[in-house]
PDB file of C-alpha atoms in Angstrom:
ATOM      1  CA  MET A   1       0.000   0.000   0.000  1.00 75.00           C
ATOM      2  CA  ASP A   2       1.242   3.478  -0.921  1.00 83.00           C
ATOM      3  CA  ASN A   3       0.598   5.716   2.083  1.00 90.00           C
ATOM      4  CA  ARG A   4       1.974   8.907   0.573  1.00 94.00           C
ATOM      5  CA  PRO A   5      -0.557  11.773   0.452  1.00 97.00           C
ATOM      6  CA  PRO A   6      -2.329  12.246  -2.898  1.00 97.00           C
ATOM      7  CA  LEU A   7      -1.684  15.085  -5.318  1.00 98.00           C
ATOM      8  CA  ILE A   8      -3.737  15.724  -8.449  1.00 98.00           C
ATOM      9  CA  VAL A   9      -1.950  17.585 -11.240  1.00 98.00           C
ATOM     10  CA  ILE A  10      -3.881  19.320 -14.013  1.00 97.00           C
ATOM     11  CA  LEU A  11      -1.500  20.387 -16.763  1.00 96.00           C
ATOM     12  CA  GLY A  12      -1.552  21.362 -20.407  1.00 94.00           C
ATOM     13  CA  PRO A  13      -0.666  24.130 -22.822  1.00 94.00           C
ATOM     14  CA  THR A  14      -1.736  27.748 -22.634  1.00 94.00           C
ATOM     15  CA  ALA A  15      -5.448  28.352 -23.435  1.00 95.00           C
ATOM     16  CA  VAL A  16      -6.377  24.664 -23.365  1.00 96.00           C
ATOM     17  CA  GLY A  17      -8.989  25.206 -20.614  1.00 96.00           C
ATOM     18  CA  LYS A  18      -7.207  24.239 -17.378  1.00 96.00           C
ATOM     19  CA  THR A  19      -8.770  26.954 -15.214  1.00 95.00           C
ATOM     20  CA  GLU A  20     -12.450  26.095 -15.593  1.00 95.00           C
ATOM     21  CA  LEU A  21     -12.009  22.327 -15.515  1.00 97.00           C
ATOM     22  CA  SER A  22      -9.772  22.453 -12.432  1.00 97.00           C
ATOM     23  CA  LEU A  23     -12.366  24.617 -10.695  1.00 97.00           C
ATOM     24  CA  ARG A  24     -15.122  22.112 -11.382  1.00 97.00           C
ATOM     25  CA  LEU A  25     -12.993  19.149 -10.323  1.00 98.00           C
ATOM     26  CA  ALA A  26     -11.839  20.847  -7.125  1.00 98.00           C
ATOM     27  CA  GLU A  27     -15.454  21.671  -6.268  1.00 97.00           C
ATOM     28  CA  ARG A  28     -16.496  18.053  -6.758  1.00 97.00           C
ATOM     29  CA  PHE A  29     -13.676  16.608  -4.640  1.00 97.00           C
ATOM     30  CA  GLY A  30     -13.461  19.250  -1.916  1.00 95.00           C
ATOM     31  CA  GLY A  31     -10.097  20.354  -3.233  1.00 98.00           C
ATOM     32  CA  GLU A  32      -7.945  23.445  -3.241  1.00 98.00           C
ATOM     33  CA  ILE A  33      -5.899  24.741  -6.165  1.00 98.00           C
ATOM     34  CA  VAL A  34      -2.154  25.396  -6.014  1.00 98.00           C
ATOM     35  CA  SER A  35      -1.034  27.451  -8.996  1.00 97.00           C
ATOM     36  CA  ALA A  36       1.997  26.137 -10.889  1.00 95.00           C
ATOM     37  CA  ASP A  37       1.955  28.981 -13.390  1.00 92.00           C
ATOM     38  CA  SER A  38       4.982  31.203 -12.911  1.00 88.00           C
ATOM     39  CA  ARG A  39       3.145  34.205 -14.381  1.00 90.00           C
ATOM     40  CA  LEU A  40       0.445  34.247 -11.716  1.00 95.00           C
ATOM     41  CA  PHE A  41       2.700  35.015  -8.758  1.00 95.00           C
ATOM     42  CA  TYR A  42       2.733  38.754  -9.392  1.00 96.00           C
ATOM     43  CA  ARG A  43       0.285  41.383  -8.188  1.00 97.00           C
ATOM     44  CA  GLY A  44      -1.118  43.724 -10.806  1.00 97.00           C
ATOM     45  CA  MET A  45      -0.405  41.319 -13.654  1.00 97.00           C
ATOM     46  CA  ASP A  46      -3.920  40.006 -14.118  1.00 97.00           C
ATOM     47  CA  ILE A  47      -5.252  40.502 -17.641  1.00 97.00           C
ATOM     48  CA  GLY A  48      -2.085  39.557 -19.503  1.00 97.00           C
ATOM     49  CA  THR A  49      -1.709  36.329 -17.534  1.00 96.00           C
ATOM     50  CA  ALA A  50      -5.374  35.231 -17.733  1.00 95.00           C
ATOM     51  CA  LYS A  51      -5.285  35.041 -13.950  1.00 96.00           C
ATOM     52  CA  PRO A  52      -8.341  33.383 -12.333  1.00 95.00           C
ATOM     53  CA  THR A  53     -10.842  36.066 -11.422  1.00 94.00           C
ATOM     54  CA  LEU A  54     -11.784  36.928  -7.849  1.00 94.00           C
ATOM     55  CA  ALA A  55     -15.134  35.235  -8.421  1.00 95.00           C
ATOM     56  CA  GLU A  56     -13.362  32.048  -9.504  1.00 96.00           C
ATOM     57  CA  ARG A  57     -11.073  32.229  -6.493  1.00 95.00           C
ATOM     58  CA  ARG A  58     -14.114  32.515  -4.248  1.00 95.00           C
ATOM     59  CA  ARG A  59     -15.500  29.287  -5.699  1.00 96.00           C
ATOM     60  CA  VAL A  60     -12.392  27.319  -4.693  1.00 97.00           C
ATOM     61  CA  PRO A  61      -9.451  28.372  -2.472  1.00 97.00           C
ATOM     62  CA  HIS A  62      -6.402  29.218  -4.599  1.00 98.00           C
ATOM     63  CA  HIS A  63      -2.775  29.384  -3.483  1.00 98.00           C
ATOM     64  CA  LEU A  64       0.422  31.005  -4.822  1.00 97.00           C
ATOM     65  CA  ILE A  65      -1.409  33.706  -6.756  1.00 97.00           C
ATOM     66  CA  ASP A  66      -0.615  37.393  -6.057  1.00 97.00           C
ATOM     67  CA  VAL A  67       2.190  36.468  -3.666  1.00 96.00           C
ATOM     68  CA  SER A  68       4.861  38.881  -4.900  1.00 96.00           C
ATOM     69  CA  ASN A  69       5.366  42.267  -6.533  1.00 96.00           C
ATOM     70  CA  PRO A  70       6.629  42.385 -10.133  1.00 96.00           C
ATOM     71  CA  ASP A  71      10.076  43.561  -9.030  1.00 94.00           C
ATOM     72  CA  GLN A  72      10.491  40.649  -6.598  1.00 93.00           C
ATOM     73  CA  THR A  73      11.087  37.702  -8.908  1.00 86.00           C
ATOM     74  CA  TRP A  74      10.298  34.254  -7.542  1.00 88.00           C
ATOM     75  CA  SER A  75      12.871  31.595  -8.369  1.00 83.00           C
ATOM     76  CA  LEU A  76      12.044  27.972  -9.046  1.00 84.00           C
ATOM     77  CA  SER A  77      13.484  26.972  -5.663  1.00 84.00           C
ATOM     78  CA  VAL A  78      11.342  29.540  -3.822  1.00 90.00           C
ATOM     79  CA  PHE A  79       8.232  28.276  -5.603  1.00 93.00           C
ATOM     80  CA  GLN A  80       9.126  24.666  -4.841  1.00 93.00           C
ATOM     81  CA  ALA A  81       9.534  25.344  -1.128  1.00 93.00           C
ATOM     82  CA  GLU A  82       6.329  27.397  -0.905  1.00 96.00           C
ATOM     83  CA  ALA A  83       4.320  24.858  -2.902  1.00 97.00           C
ATOM     84  CA  LYS A  84       5.418  21.992  -0.654  1.00 96.00           C
ATOM     85  CA  GLN A  85       4.409  23.986   2.429  1.00 97.00           C
ATOM     86  CA  VAL A  86       1.001  24.877   0.965  1.00 98.00           C
ATOM     87  CA  ILE A  87       0.334  21.280  -0.126  1.00 98.00           C
ATOM     88  CA  ALA A  88       1.220  20.023   3.369  1.00 98.00           C
ATOM     89  CA  ASP A  89      -1.239  22.518   4.870  1.00 98.00           C
ATOM     90  CA  ILE A  90      -4.004  21.425   2.485  1.00 98.00           C
ATOM     91  CA  HIS A  91      -3.428  17.770   3.419  1.00 98.00           C
ATOM     92  CA  ALA A  92      -3.390  18.664   7.127  1.00 97.00           C
ATOM     93  CA  ARG A  93      -6.883  20.143   6.762  1.00 97.00           C
ATOM     94  CA  GLY A  94      -8.169  16.994   5.072  1.00 96.00           C
ATOM     95  CA  LYS A  95      -8.502  18.598   1.644  1.00 97.00           C
ATOM     96  CA  LEU A  96      -7.266  17.381  -1.745  1.00 98.00           C
ATOM     97  CA  PRO A  97      -4.592  19.528  -3.448  1.00 98.00           C
ATOM     98  CA  PHE A  98      -4.796  20.210  -7.174  1.00 98.00           C
ATOM     99  CA  LEU A  99      -1.524  21.462  -8.672  1.00 98.00           C
ATOM    100  CA  VAL A 100      -2.582  23.344 -11.804  1.00 97.00           C
ATOM    101  CA  GLY A 101      -0.534  25.037 -14.504  1.00 94.00           C
ATOM    102  CA  GLY A 102       1.312  24.994 -17.767  1.00 88.00           C
ATOM    103  CA  THR A 103       4.855  25.660 -16.527  1.00 85.00           C
ATOM    104  CA  GLY A 104       6.309  22.175 -16.846  1.00 85.00           C
ATOM    105  CA  GLN A 105       9.463  22.694 -14.818  1.00 83.00           C
ATOM    106  CA  TYR A 106       7.505  24.117 -11.878  1.00 89.00           C
ATOM    107  CA  ILE A 107       5.210  21.099 -11.861  1.00 92.00           C
ATOM    108  CA  THR A 108       8.077  18.628 -12.139  1.00 88.00           C
ATOM    109  CA  ALA A 109      10.068  20.382  -9.413  1.00 89.00           C
ATOM    110  CA  VAL A 110       7.226  19.583  -7.005  1.00 94.00           C
ATOM    111  CA  THR A 111       6.113  16.154  -8.209  1.00 93.00           C
ATOM    112  CA  ASP A 112       9.643  14.779  -8.718  1.00 88.00           C
ATOM    113  CA  ASN A 113      11.132  16.545  -5.689  1.00 87.00           C
ATOM    114  CA  TRP A 114      13.905  18.215  -7.644  1.00 81.00           C
ATOM    115  CA  ILE A 115      17.060  19.205  -5.842  1.00 73.00           C
ATOM    116  CA  PRO A 116      18.408  22.273  -7.681  1.00 66.00           C
ATOM    117  CA  PRO A 117      22.148  22.833  -8.178  1.00 63.00           C
ATOM    118  CA  ALA A 118      23.680  23.794  -4.852  1.00 60.00           C
ATOM    119  CA  GLN A 119      26.058  26.337  -6.342  1.00 65.00           C
ATOM    120  CA  ALA A 120      25.629  29.625  -4.474  1.00 68.00           C
ATOM    121  CA  PRO A 121      25.177  32.797  -6.544  1.00 73.00           C
ATOM    122  CA  ASP A 122      28.387  34.553  -7.562  1.00 80.00           C
ATOM    123  CA  GLU A 123      27.484  38.216  -7.899  1.00 83.00           C
ATOM    124  CA  ARG A 124      30.685  39.174  -9.752  1.00 87.00           C
ATOM    125  CA  LEU A 125      30.265  36.398 -12.310  1.00 89.00           C
ATOM    126  CA  ARG A 126      26.565  37.181 -12.629  1.00 86.00           C
ATOM    127  CA  LYS A 127      27.351  40.837 -13.324  1.00 87.00           C
ATOM    128  CA  ALA A 128      29.877  39.785 -15.972  1.00 90.00           C
ATOM    129  CA  LEU A 129      27.262  37.562 -17.608  1.00 90.00           C
ATOM    130  CA  GLU A 130      24.726  40.400 -17.526  1.00 86.00           C
ATOM    131  CA  ASP A 131      27.263  42.626 -19.268  1.00 87.00           C
ATOM    132  CA  TRP A 132      27.882  39.861 -21.793  1.00 89.00           C
ATOM    133  CA  ALA A 133      24.123  39.594 -22.423  1.00 85.00           C
ATOM    134  CA  ALA A 134      23.983  43.339 -23.047  1.00 85.00           C
ATOM    135  CA  GLU A 135      26.810  42.974 -25.558  1.00 87.00           C
ATOM    136  CA  VAL A 136      25.678  39.924 -27.545  1.00 88.00           C
ATOM    137  CA  GLY A 137      21.911  40.141 -26.884  1.00 86.00           C
ATOM    138  CA  LYS A 138      19.656  37.637 -25.146  1.00 83.00           C
ATOM    139  CA  LEU A 139      19.582  35.343 -28.181  1.00 85.00           C
ATOM    140  CA  GLY A 140      23.368  35.464 -28.456  1.00 89.00           C
ATOM    141  CA  LEU A 141      23.735  34.530 -24.794  1.00 90.00           C
ATOM    142  CA  TYR A 142      21.205  31.730 -25.190  1.00 90.00           C
ATOM    143  CA  GLU A 143      23.110  30.362 -28.195  1.00 91.00           C
ATOM    144  CA  ARG A 144      26.256  30.142 -26.047  1.00 91.00           C
ATOM    145  CA  LEU A 145      24.311  28.104 -23.496  1.00 92.00           C
ATOM    146  CA  ALA A 146      22.937  25.863 -26.268  1.00 91.00           C
ATOM    147  CA  VAL A 147      26.514  25.017 -27.290  1.00 92.00           C
ATOM    148  CA  LEU A 148      27.651  24.279 -23.726  1.00 92.00           C
ATOM    149  CA  ASP A 149      24.520  22.487 -22.506  1.00 90.00           C
ATOM    150  CA  PRO A 150      21.890  21.691 -25.177  1.00 88.00           C
ATOM    151  CA  GLU A 151      19.630  19.885 -22.679  1.00 84.00           C
ATOM    152  CA  ALA A 152      19.462  22.900 -20.372  1.00 83.00           C
ATOM    153  CA  ALA A 153      18.837  25.229 -23.317  1.00 85.00           C
ATOM    154  CA  LYS A 154      15.909  23.115 -24.497  1.00 79.00           C
ATOM    155  CA  LYS A 155      14.088  23.905 -21.271  1.00 74.00           C
ATOM    156  CA  ILE A 156      14.760  27.640 -21.156  1.00 80.00           C
ATOM    157  CA  ASP A 157      12.960  30.329 -23.145  1.00 73.00           C
ATOM    158  CA  TYR A 158      15.690  32.458 -24.683  1.00 74.00           C
ATOM    159  CA  HIS A 159      13.754  35.574 -23.614  1.00 71.00           C
ATOM    160  CA  ASN A 160      14.345  34.525 -20.006  1.00 77.00           C
ATOM    161  CA  VAL A 161      17.807  36.045 -19.623  1.00 83.00           C
ATOM    162  CA  ARG A 162      17.799  35.503 -15.868  1.00 80.00           C
ATOM    163  CA  ARG A 163      17.518  31.713 -16.222  1.00 82.00           C
ATOM    164  CA  THR A 164      20.083  31.639 -19.037  1.00 89.00           C
ATOM    165  CA  ILE A 165      22.526  33.543 -16.835  1.00 89.00           C
ATOM    166  CA  ARG A 166      21.905  31.213 -13.888  1.00 86.00           C
ATOM    167  CA  ALA A 167      22.603  28.141 -16.039  1.00 87.00           C
ATOM    168  CA  LEU A 168      25.841  29.650 -17.383  1.00 91.00           C
ATOM    169  CA  GLU A 169      26.854  30.765 -13.895  1.00 89.00           C
ATOM    170  CA  VAL A 170      26.566  27.200 -12.572  1.00 87.00           C
ATOM    171  CA  ILE A 171      28.416  25.770 -15.585  1.00 90.00           C
ATOM    172  CA  PHE A 172      31.310  28.200 -15.286  1.00 89.00           C
ATOM    173  CA  LYS A 173      31.613  27.787 -11.512  1.00 84.00           C
ATOM    174  CA  THR A 174      31.443  23.985 -11.449  1.00 85.00           C
ATOM    175  CA  GLY A 175      32.767  22.959 -14.853  1.00 85.00           C
ATOM    176  CA  LYS A 176      29.750  20.666 -15.223  1.00 85.00           C
ATOM    177  CA  LYS A 177      26.595  20.930 -17.298  1.00 87.00           C
ATOM    178  CA  PHE A 178      23.685  22.634 -15.576  1.00 84.00           C
ATOM    179  CA  SER A 179      21.295  19.916 -16.784  1.00 77.00           C
ATOM    180  CA  GLU A 180      23.355  17.218 -15.052  1.00 75.00           C
ATOM    181  CA  GLN A 181      23.285  18.902 -11.653  1.00 70.00           C
ATOM    182  CA  ARG A 182      19.541  18.972 -11.099  1.00 66.00           C
ATOM    183  CA  GLN A 183      18.774  15.820  -9.146  1.00 64.00           C
ATOM    184  CA  LYS A 184      15.505  13.999  -8.626  1.00 67.00           C
ATOM    185  CA  THR A 185      14.587  12.106  -5.490  1.00 70.00           C
ATOM    186  CA  SER A 186      11.563   9.996  -4.664  1.00 80.00           C
ATOM    187  CA  SER A 187       8.331  11.964  -4.732  1.00 89.00           C
ATOM    188  CA  PRO A 188       6.733  12.725  -1.366  1.00 92.00           C
ATOM    189  CA  TYR A 189       3.320  12.379  -3.032  1.00 96.00           C
ATOM    190  CA  ARG A 190       1.235   9.771  -4.776  1.00 96.00           C
ATOM    191  CA  VAL A 191       0.656  11.691  -8.002  1.00 96.00           C
ATOM    192  CA  LEU A 192      -1.993  11.596 -10.706  1.00 97.00           C
ATOM    193  CA  LYS A 193      -1.129  13.776 -13.691  1.00 96.00           C
ATOM    194  CA  LEU A 194      -4.032  14.634 -15.986  1.00 97.00           C
ATOM    195  CA  GLY A 195      -2.946  16.363 -19.183  1.00 96.00           C
ATOM    196  CA  LEU A 196      -5.484  18.395 -21.152  1.00 96.00           C
ATOM    197  CA  ASP A 197      -5.168  18.591 -24.918  1.00 94.00           C
ATOM    198  CA  ARG A 198      -6.875  20.024 -27.993  1.00 95.00           C
ATOM    199  CA  PRO A 199      -6.114  19.856 -31.716  1.00 94.00           C
ATOM    200  CA  ARG A 200      -3.340  22.353 -32.467  1.00 93.00           C
ATOM    201  CA  ASP A 201      -5.444  24.485 -34.833  1.00 95.00           C
ATOM    202  CA  GLU A 202      -8.201  24.756 -32.228  1.00 96.00           C
ATOM    203  CA  LEU A 203      -5.656  25.690 -29.597  1.00 95.00           C
ATOM    204  CA  TYR A 204      -4.227  28.456 -31.790  1.00 96.00           C
ATOM    205  CA  GLN A 205      -7.739  29.822 -32.369  1.00 97.00           C
ATOM    206  CA  ARG A 206      -8.278  29.935 -28.618  1.00 97.00           C
ATOM    207  CA  VAL A 207      -4.946  31.738 -28.188  1.00 96.00           C
ATOM    208  CA  ASP A 208      -6.002  34.379 -30.726  1.00 97.00           C
ATOM    209  CA  ALA A 209      -9.393  34.770 -29.031  1.00 97.00           C
ATOM    210  CA  ARG A 210      -7.736  35.100 -25.630  1.00 97.00           C
ATOM    211  CA  ILE A 211      -5.405  37.847 -26.865  1.00 97.00           C
ATOM    212  CA  ALA A 212      -8.339  39.714 -28.434  1.00 97.00           C
ATOM    213  CA  GLN A 213     -10.223  39.463 -25.127  1.00 97.00           C
ATOM    214  CA  MET A 214      -7.190  40.672 -23.177  1.00 97.00           C
ATOM    215  CA  LEU A 215      -7.069  43.811 -25.313  1.00 97.00           C
ATOM    216  CA  ALA A 216     -10.814  44.341 -24.928  1.00 98.00           C
ATOM    217  CA  ASP A 217     -10.467  43.942 -21.146  1.00 97.00           C
ATOM    218  CA  GLY A 218      -7.904  46.737 -20.962  1.00 98.00           C
ATOM    219  CA  PHE A 219      -4.529  45.022 -21.189  1.00 98.00           C
ATOM    220  CA  ALA A 220      -2.823  48.188 -22.428  1.00 97.00           C
ATOM    221  CA  GLY A 221      -4.132  50.062 -19.406  1.00 98.00           C
ATOM    222  CA  GLU A 222      -2.889  47.360 -17.052  1.00 98.00           C
ATOM    223  CA  VAL A 223       0.644  47.591 -18.460  1.00 98.00           C
ATOM    224  CA  HIS A 224       0.510  51.394 -18.429  1.00 98.00           C
ATOM    225  CA  LYS A 225      -0.432  51.275 -14.745  1.00 98.00           C
ATOM    226  CA  LEU A 226       2.503  48.963 -13.970  1.00 98.00           C
ATOM    227  CA  LEU A 227       4.938  51.268 -15.755  1.00 97.00           C
ATOM    228  CA  ASP A 228       3.483  54.298 -13.946  1.00 97.00           C
ATOM    229  CA  ALA A 229       3.948  52.448 -10.646  1.00 97.00           C
ATOM    230  CA  GLY A 230       7.679  52.322 -11.347  1.00 96.00           C
ATOM    231  CA  TYR A 231       8.027  48.765 -12.602  1.00 96.00           C
ATOM    232  CA  ALA A 232      10.620  49.018 -15.365  1.00 95.00           C
ATOM    233  CA  ALA A 233       9.985  47.455 -18.748  1.00 94.00           C
ATOM    234  CA  ASN A 234      13.253  45.509 -18.478  1.00 89.00           C
ATOM    235  CA  LEU A 235      12.275  43.639 -15.308  1.00 91.00           C
ATOM    236  CA  PRO A 236      12.305  39.835 -15.771  1.00 86.00           C
ATOM    237  CA  THR A 237       8.599  39.694 -14.970  1.00 91.00           C
ATOM    238  CA  MET A 238       7.816  42.345 -17.578  1.00 93.00           C
ATOM    239  CA  SER A 239       9.558  40.258 -20.229  1.00 88.00           C
ATOM    240  CA  ALA A 240       6.689  37.749 -20.175  1.00 91.00           C
ATOM    241  CA  ILE A 241       4.929  37.268 -23.489  1.00 94.00           C
ATOM    242  CA  GLY A 242       2.405  40.053 -23.941  1.00 96.00           C
ATOM    243  CA  TYR A 243       3.912  42.399 -21.378  1.00 97.00           C
ATOM    244  CA  ARG A 244       7.109  43.088 -23.307  1.00 94.00           C
ATOM    245  CA  GLU A 245       5.133  43.664 -26.535  1.00 97.00           C
ATOM    246  CA  MET A 246       2.658  45.955 -24.787  1.00 97.00           C
ATOM    247  CA  CYS A 247       5.552  47.860 -23.192  1.00 97.00           C
ATOM    248  CA  ALA A 248       7.049  48.331 -26.655  1.00 97.00           C
ATOM    249  CA  TYR A 249       3.697  49.588 -27.953  1.00 98.00           C
ATOM    250  CA  LEU A 250       3.235  52.028 -25.072  1.00 97.00           C
ATOM    251  CA  GLN A 251       6.807  53.279 -25.427  1.00 96.00           C
ATOM    252  CA  GLY A 252       6.321  53.887 -29.142  1.00 96.00           C
ATOM    253  CA  THR A 253       8.765  51.315 -30.509  1.00 96.00           C
ATOM    254  CA  MET A 254       6.080  49.000 -31.898  1.00 96.00           C
ATOM    255  CA  SER A 255       2.624  49.572 -33.362  1.00 97.00           C
ATOM    256  CA  LEU A 256      -0.375  47.893 -31.761  1.00 97.00           C
ATOM    257  CA  ASP A 257      -0.818  45.635 -34.797  1.00 97.00           C
ATOM    258  CA  GLU A 258       2.841  44.629 -34.591  1.00 97.00           C
ATOM    259  CA  ALA A 259       2.538  43.971 -30.861  1.00 97.00           C
ATOM    260  CA  VAL A 260      -0.531  41.762 -31.325  1.00 97.00           C
ATOM    261  CA  ALA A 261       1.071  39.821 -34.167  1.00 97.00           C
ATOM    262  CA  GLN A 262       4.182  39.260 -32.062  1.00 96.00           C
ATOM    263  CA  MET A 263       2.121  38.124 -29.091  1.00 97.00           C
ATOM    264  CA  LYS A 264       0.292  35.583 -31.232  1.00 97.00           C
ATOM    265  CA  ARG A 265       3.496  34.283 -32.821  1.00 95.00           C
ATOM    266  CA  LEU A 266       5.399  33.949 -29.544  1.00 93.00           C
ATOM    267  CA  THR A 267       2.461  32.302 -27.777  1.00 95.00           C
ATOM    268  CA  ARG A 268       2.355  29.681 -30.523  1.00 94.00           C
ATOM    269  CA  VAL A 269       6.070  29.076 -30.030  1.00 90.00           C
ATOM    270  CA  TYR A 270       5.481  28.767 -26.284  1.00 90.00           C
ATOM    271  CA  VAL A 271       2.656  26.268 -26.836  1.00 92.00           C
ATOM    272  CA  ARG A 272       5.017  24.123 -28.887  1.00 89.00           C
ATOM    273  CA  ARG A 273       7.684  24.347 -26.175  1.00 84.00           C
ATOM    274  CA  GLN A 274       5.131  23.272 -23.589  1.00 87.00           C
ATOM    275  CA  GLY A 275       4.266  20.304 -25.777  1.00 85.00           C
ATOM    276  CA  THR A 276       7.933  19.311 -26.004  1.00 81.00           C
ATOM    277  CA  TRP A 277       8.332  19.478 -22.233  1.00 80.00           C
ATOM    278  CA  PHE A 278       5.218  17.435 -21.523  1.00 84.00           C
ATOM    279  CA  LYS A 279       6.198  14.785 -24.097  1.00 78.00           C
ATOM    280  CA  GLU A 280       9.258  14.023 -21.996  1.00 72.00           C
ATOM    281  CA  ASP A 281       6.905  13.099 -19.131  1.00 64.00           C
ATOM    282  CA  ALA A 282       4.413  11.343 -21.415  1.00 64.00           C
ATOM    283  CA  ALA A 283       4.646   8.031 -19.569  1.00 69.00           C
ATOM    284  CA  ASP A 284       3.451   9.695 -16.346  1.00 88.00           C
ATOM    285  CA  ILE A 285       0.608  11.723 -17.866  1.00 93.00           C
ATOM    286  CA  THR A 286      -2.925  10.553 -18.585  1.00 95.00           C
ATOM    287  CA  TRP A 287      -4.031  12.681 -21.517  1.00 95.00           C
ATOM    288  CA  LEU A 288      -7.635  13.827 -21.933  1.00 96.00           C
ATOM    289  CA  VAL A 289      -8.883  15.543 -25.074  1.00 95.00           C
ATOM    290  CA  MET A 290     -11.110  18.499 -24.227  1.00 96.00           C
ATOM    291  CA  SER A 291     -14.743  17.683 -25.034  1.00 95.00           C
ATOM    292  CA  ASP A 292     -18.197  17.726 -23.464  1.00 94.00           C
ATOM    293  CA  GLN A 293     -17.278  14.481 -21.671  1.00 96.00           C
ATOM    294  CA  VAL A 294     -13.881  15.521 -20.332  1.00 97.00           C
ATOM    295  CA  GLU A 295     -15.110  16.413 -16.835  1.00 97.00           C
ATOM    296  CA  GLU A 296     -16.696  13.012 -16.281  1.00 97.00           C
ATOM    297  CA  GLU A 297     -13.611  11.313 -17.715  1.00 98.00           C
ATOM    298  CA  ALA A 298     -11.419  13.242 -15.298  1.00 98.00           C
ATOM    299  CA  VAL A 299     -13.733  12.489 -12.358  1.00 98.00           C
ATOM    300  CA  ALA A 300     -13.548   8.763 -13.126  1.00 98.00           C
ATOM    301  CA  LYS A 301      -9.744   8.878 -13.278  1.00 98.00           C
ATOM    302  CA  ILE A 302      -9.510  10.748  -9.969  1.00 98.00           C
ATOM    303  CA  GLN A 303     -11.988   8.443  -8.206  1.00 98.00           C
ATOM    304  CA  GLN A 304     -10.086   5.378  -9.378  1.00 97.00           C
ATOM    305  CA  PHE A 305      -6.802   6.934  -8.274  1.00 96.00           C
ATOM    306  CA  LEU A 306      -8.116   7.798  -4.802  1.00 96.00           C
ATOM    307  CA  GLU A 307      -9.704   4.366  -4.330  1.00 92.00           C
ATOM    308  CA  ASN A 308      -6.473   2.602  -5.246  1.00 82.00           C
TER     309      ASN A 308
END
C-alpha cells in the first residue's frame, strides 16, 4: 500500500482550458488549487496572464497567486519550497490539493522533488554575464548556453535572460553541465497527472481569441499602470509574453498591430515548447482531449486513483 498523500496535477498548454475544468474538479472533490503557473505570482499582472478572477477564487481556495510584486522575482526553488508547504497545509486540513498550470518545470520540481544545483550565486560572475548579455543580446547569450549544454537550453525560453545567466553561472563555476546537476529524489506524493489537450489548430484559435479578449479587457491600461507604478519594462517579470510587446507599444517602438502579431506568434512558439516538455513526461501523464465528456472522464480517473 502506498501511504503517501495524494496530489492531483492538471497540466496542459496555454489556453487549453485548465482553469475552468480544475475549478469544477476541485469543487467536486473538496479540493484546493495550487497554482503552478509562474506568471500568476505577481500582483497587478492580471489581464495579460489570464489570472483566475476573484469570483473564480471565491469558488475554490487558490494558493500562490498574487504572492509577490513584479520587481520581486520568484525563483524555481522559492516556488518549490512554498508549494510543498502549501500542499502540506491542504493535506493537514483533510482537503485534496490540485496542482494546476502549464509551466512544466515548476510542476516537475514539485512532483519529482527536484534538488536544484547547490552552487551559491556569484554576484561578480553574474554581473559579468549580464554585461555579456547586453553585448551579444539575449539570443546570443542563449546560443552560447545551447553550445555548452543543449539539454538545459531546451528547457529555457531564450527571452528569459535571468535563467540563461543562472545556467551559465553554474556551468562556469562547477565545470559541469547545468542539466546534469539537477537531481531527482523519490516523490513525497502519490501523483496523478491529468494532461489536457486540444487539436493544435483549435488551440491556436483559442490563443487568438484570448489575446483579443485581453485587449478588450484593458490590457494596455494594465501595463501602463505597472509602468506608472515604477516597474521598469526591463524587469524579468515584464519580459513575459504580452507584457514586453505591450511595453514596446506604449513606449512607441512597436505599433499595436505589430505587438498583437508578435504576441500571437510567440504564444504559438510557447505552446510548442510546452508540448515538447510534456512529451518528456508522457509516460506519467494521462491525456484527456477536451470535449463535453472531459469532466466526467477526469472524475472517473480521480476516483479510481483515490480508491487505489
